[in-house]
Amino acid sequence: DAGMTVTVADGYTRAGFWKPAADLFEWTYAVEPMTGEGRYMYVYCLAKLKRWHDVREQAVAGIAMVAPADVKLMHRAIVAANTAIRAGEDPRGGSLANREVSAISP
């Protein structure tokens, strides 16, 4: 049941367990690929894990599946991923990627 696994993955996300949440989202979408529920939280987990290429890929794919309210969030995630991929680490010692995650926080 995709609804149940997405609910558990969402709980993991809210608790800060990014890796188990991402794994459960991935499993859910492998079983039910057209499920739109939870797609943005999955993208958010990927961003927390700094998996920027996956963020971009999943956000682009998810735009067609998410509720209209989440489309804008997906667009912001794509921009954040592109920025992080292009810039990499901030030369001042901080990670640009950390700022990009903040930019797409749900």
Short mmCIF file of C-alpha atoms in Angstrom, two decimals:
data_model
loop_
_atom_site.label_atom_id
_atom_site.label_comp_id
_atom_site.label_asym_id
_atom_site.label_seq_id
_atom_site.Cartn_x
_atom_site.Cartn_y
_atom_site.Cartn_z
CA ASP A 1 0.00 0.00 0.00
CA ALA A 2 1.75 3.13 -1.25
CA GLY A 3 -0.27 5.37 1.06
CA MET A 4 0.99 3.55 4.13
CA THR A 5 4.65 3.46 3.09
CA VAL A 6 4.56 7.13 2.09
CA THR A 7 3.10 7.97 5.51
CA VAL A 8 5.92 6.10 7.24
CA ALA A 9 8.53 7.71 4.97
CA ASP A 10 7.01 11.11 5.70
CA GLY A 11 7.33 10.40 9.43
CA TYR A 12 10.98 9.47 8.96
CA THR A 13 11.51 12.70 7.03
CA ARG A 14 9.92 14.84 9.75
CA ALA A 15 12.10 13.07 12.35
CA GLY A 16 15.25 13.80 10.34
CA PHE A 17 15.94 10.22 9.25
CA TRP A 18 16.73 11.21 5.65
CA LYS A 19 18.36 7.97 4.44
CA PRO A 20 15.67 5.54 5.66
CA ALA A 21 12.99 7.91 4.38
CA ALA A 22 14.62 8.16 0.94
CA ASP A 23 15.01 4.38 0.80
CA LEU A 24 11.33 3.86 1.64
CA PHE A 25 10.20 6.50 -0.86
CA GLU A 26 12.36 4.83 -3.54
CA TRP A 27 10.87 1.43 -2.77
CA THR A 28 7.34 2.87 -2.85
CA TYR A 29 7.84 4.57 -6.20
CA ALA A 30 9.49 1.47 -7.67
CA VAL A 31 6.33 -0.50 -6.80
CA GLU A 32 3.85 2.26 -7.72
CA PRO A 33 5.67 4.65 -10.07
CA MET A 34 2.71 6.93 -10.80
CA THR A 35 2.05 7.76 -7.15
CA GLY A 36 2.31 11.50 -6.65
CA GLU A 37 1.79 11.45 -2.91
CA GLY A 38 4.93 12.31 -0.96
CA ARG A 39 7.00 13.17 -4.03
CA TYR A 40 8.11 16.54 -2.71
CA MET A 41 9.17 15.08 0.65
CA TYR A 42 11.22 12.53 -1.29
CA VAL A 43 12.93 15.34 -3.20
CA TYR A 44 13.53 17.13 0.09
CA CYS A 45 15.17 14.00 1.58
CA LEU A 46 17.40 13.69 -1.46
CA ALA A 47 18.43 17.31 -0.97
CA LYS A 48 19.25 16.71 2.69
CA LEU A 49 21.44 13.81 1.52
CA LYS A 50 23.02 16.15 -1.07
CA ARG A 51 22.07 13.81 -3.89
CA TRP A 52 21.67 16.79 -6.22
CA HIS A 53 21.48 14.90 -9.52
CA ASP A 54 18.71 12.75 -8.02
CA VAL A 55 16.97 15.86 -6.69
CA ARG A 56 16.87 17.35 -10.17
CA GLU A 57 15.78 14.08 -11.82
CA GLN A 58 13.02 13.36 -9.31
CA ALA A 59 11.76 16.95 -9.22
CA VAL A 60 11.49 17.08 -13.02
CA ALA A 61 9.69 13.72 -13.10
CA GLY A 62 7.50 14.64 -10.14
CA ILE A 63 6.14 17.87 -11.61
CA ALA A 64 3.60 15.88 -13.62
CA MET A 65 2.51 13.86 -10.58
CA VAL A 66 2.28 16.30 -7.67
CA ALA A 67 -0.62 18.44 -6.56
CA PRO A 68 -0.65 21.92 -8.13
CA ALA A 69 0.50 23.47 -4.84
CA ASP A 70 3.71 21.40 -4.96
CA VAL A 71 4.68 22.29 -8.53
CA LYS A 72 6.28 25.55 -7.37
CA LEU A 73 8.25 23.61 -4.74
CA MET A 74 9.49 21.20 -7.40
CA HIS A 75 10.63 24.12 -9.56
CA ARG A 76 12.53 25.57 -6.57
CA ALA A 77 14.14 22.16 -5.99
CA ILE A 78 15.31 22.03 -9.61
CA VAL A 79 16.85 25.49 -9.31
CA ALA A 80 18.50 24.55 -6.00
CA ALA A 81 19.89 21.32 -7.48
CA ASN A 82 21.24 23.08 -10.55
CA THR A 83 22.87 25.74 -8.38
CA ALA A 84 24.45 23.17 -6.06
CA ILE A 85 25.68 21.02 -8.96
CA ARG A 86 27.23 24.00 -10.74
CA ALA A 87 28.79 25.60 -7.66
CA GLY A 88 29.77 22.62 -5.51
CA GLU A 89 31.42 23.67 -2.26
CA ASP A 90 31.51 27.29 -1.23
CA PRO A 91 35.13 28.54 -1.26
CA ARG A 92 34.55 30.22 2.13
CA GLY A 93 34.46 26.78 3.71
CA GLY A 94 30.71 26.48 4.04
CA SER A 95 28.69 24.23 1.83
CA LEU A 96 26.55 25.95 -0.76
CA ALA A 97 24.57 22.75 -0.79
CA ASN A 98 23.48 23.38 2.83
CA ARG A 99 22.06 26.75 1.82
CA GLU A 100 20.29 25.15 -1.12
CA VAL A 101 18.58 22.65 1.18
CA SER A 102 17.31 25.56 3.28
CA ALA A 103 15.94 27.19 0.15
CA ILE A 104 13.66 24.23 -0.57
CA SER A 105 12.56 23.38 2.97
CA PRO A 106 8.89 22.38 3.03
#
